[in-house]
């Protein structure tokens, strides 16, 4: 859960999907170094066999960081162009209830 995820927990639980909290991701994207650090995070999770889902994509910057970071799936957000942007980048938009 939020605030409890660590590299050790991911290794122990070996999840199929790791969901990144929208609030955390929005705060993360506020920092200039976000793009530089997000790709290695996603790559590390992919190396462990996990797909990465980011929820709450609400700004074009969030979408860019997510897609350039190697995201496999995005959860519903407020960007109207999300589906088209994902398809253009060869990604799939999924809604998760």
Short mmCIF file of C-alpha atoms in Angstrom, two decimals:
data_model
loop_
_atom_site.label_atom_id
_atom_site.label_comp_id
_atom_site.label_asym_id
_atom_site.label_seq_id
_atom_site.Cartn_x
_atom_site.Cartn_y
_atom_site.Cartn_z
CA UNK A 1 0.00 0.00 0.00
CA UNK A 2 0.90 3.66 -0.15
CA UNK A 3 3.84 4.43 2.08
CA UNK A 4 4.64 0.76 2.63
CA UNK A 5 6.20 -0.18 -0.69
CA UNK A 6 9.89 -0.93 -0.64
CA UNK A 7 12.27 -2.78 -2.89
CA UNK A 8 12.35 -5.58 -0.32
CA UNK A 9 8.55 -5.94 -0.30
CA UNK A 10 8.44 -6.07 -4.09
CA UNK A 11 11.09 -8.80 -4.04
CA UNK A 12 9.26 -10.71 -1.32
CA UNK A 13 5.75 -10.46 -2.79
CA UNK A 14 6.72 -10.65 -6.48
CA UNK A 15 3.57 -8.85 -7.68
CA UNK A 16 2.35 -9.05 -11.27
CA UNK A 17 1.35 -5.38 -11.15
CA UNK A 18 2.71 -2.50 -9.09
CA UNK A 19 0.33 0.46 -8.86
CA UNK A 20 1.87 3.86 -8.31
CA UNK A 21 -0.35 6.18 -6.29
CA UNK A 22 -1.58 9.22 -8.22
CA UNK A 23 -0.89 11.67 -5.38
CA UNK A 24 2.66 10.40 -4.97
CA UNK A 25 3.23 10.48 -8.71
CA UNK A 26 1.86 14.05 -9.03
CA UNK A 27 4.21 15.22 -6.27
CA UNK A 28 7.09 13.30 -7.83
CA UNK A 29 6.45 14.97 -11.21
CA UNK A 30 6.82 18.41 -9.62
CA UNK A 31 10.56 17.86 -9.36
CA UNK A 32 12.84 18.56 -12.29
CA UNK A 33 14.64 15.24 -11.84
CA UNK A 34 11.42 13.20 -12.04
CA UNK A 35 11.96 12.03 -15.59
CA UNK A 36 15.54 11.04 -14.88
CA UNK A 37 14.59 8.90 -11.87
CA UNK A 38 11.28 7.41 -13.01
CA UNK A 39 12.65 5.33 -15.90
CA UNK A 40 15.12 3.41 -13.66
CA UNK A 41 12.31 2.78 -11.14
CA UNK A 42 10.03 1.35 -13.83
CA UNK A 43 12.91 -0.64 -15.36
CA UNK A 44 13.72 -2.14 -11.98
CA UNK A 45 10.11 -3.24 -11.52
CA UNK A 46 9.97 -4.65 -15.05
CA UNK A 47 13.20 -6.57 -14.35
CA UNK A 48 11.40 -8.17 -11.39
CA UNK A 49 8.56 -9.24 -13.70
CA UNK A 50 6.06 -6.60 -12.59
CA UNK A 51 3.98 -4.41 -14.86
CA UNK A 52 3.62 -0.83 -13.67
CA UNK A 53 0.32 1.04 -13.44
CA UNK A 54 0.20 4.75 -12.63
CA UNK A 55 -3.11 6.19 -11.48
CA UNK A 56 -4.32 9.77 -11.57
CA UNK A 57 -2.55 11.06 -14.67
CA UNK A 58 -4.00 14.57 -14.71
CA UNK A 59 -1.42 16.80 -16.39
CA UNK A 60 0.41 16.56 -19.70
CA UNK A 61 3.67 16.52 -17.73
CA UNK A 62 2.47 13.47 -15.77
CA UNK A 63 1.61 11.68 -19.00
CA UNK A 64 4.99 12.50 -20.56
CA UNK A 65 6.93 11.31 -17.49
CA UNK A 66 4.86 8.11 -17.35
CA UNK A 67 5.21 7.24 -21.02
CA UNK A 68 8.87 8.18 -21.27
CA UNK A 69 9.44 6.10 -18.15
CA UNK A 70 8.35 2.97 -19.96
CA UNK A 71 4.87 2.63 -18.50
CA UNK A 72 2.75 -0.32 -19.60
CA UNK A 73 -0.63 0.93 -18.28
CA UNK A 74 -2.30 4.12 -17.11
CA UNK A 75 -5.33 4.35 -14.87
CA UNK A 76 -8.12 6.86 -15.48
CA UNK A 77 -7.18 10.49 -15.15
CA UNK A 78 -8.45 13.84 -16.26
CA UNK A 79 -6.59 14.18 -19.56
CA UNK A 80 -9.02 14.01 -22.47
CA UNK A 81 -6.32 13.05 -24.94
CA UNK A 82 -5.03 10.19 -22.81
CA UNK A 83 -6.30 7.38 -25.03
CA UNK A 84 -4.95 8.94 -28.22
CA UNK A 85 -1.60 9.77 -26.60
CA UNK A 86 -1.25 6.23 -25.31
CA UNK A 87 -2.14 4.69 -28.65
CA UNK A 88 0.26 7.02 -30.46
CA UNK A 89 3.03 5.87 -28.13
CA UNK A 90 2.09 2.20 -28.57
CA UNK A 91 0.66 1.88 -25.05
CA UNK A 92 -2.71 0.74 -23.80
CA UNK A 93 -5.02 2.83 -21.62
CA UNK A 94 -6.87 0.77 -19.03
CA UNK A 95 -9.53 1.74 -16.52
CA UNK A 96 -9.23 -0.10 -13.24
CA UNK A 97 -12.18 -0.07 -10.85
#
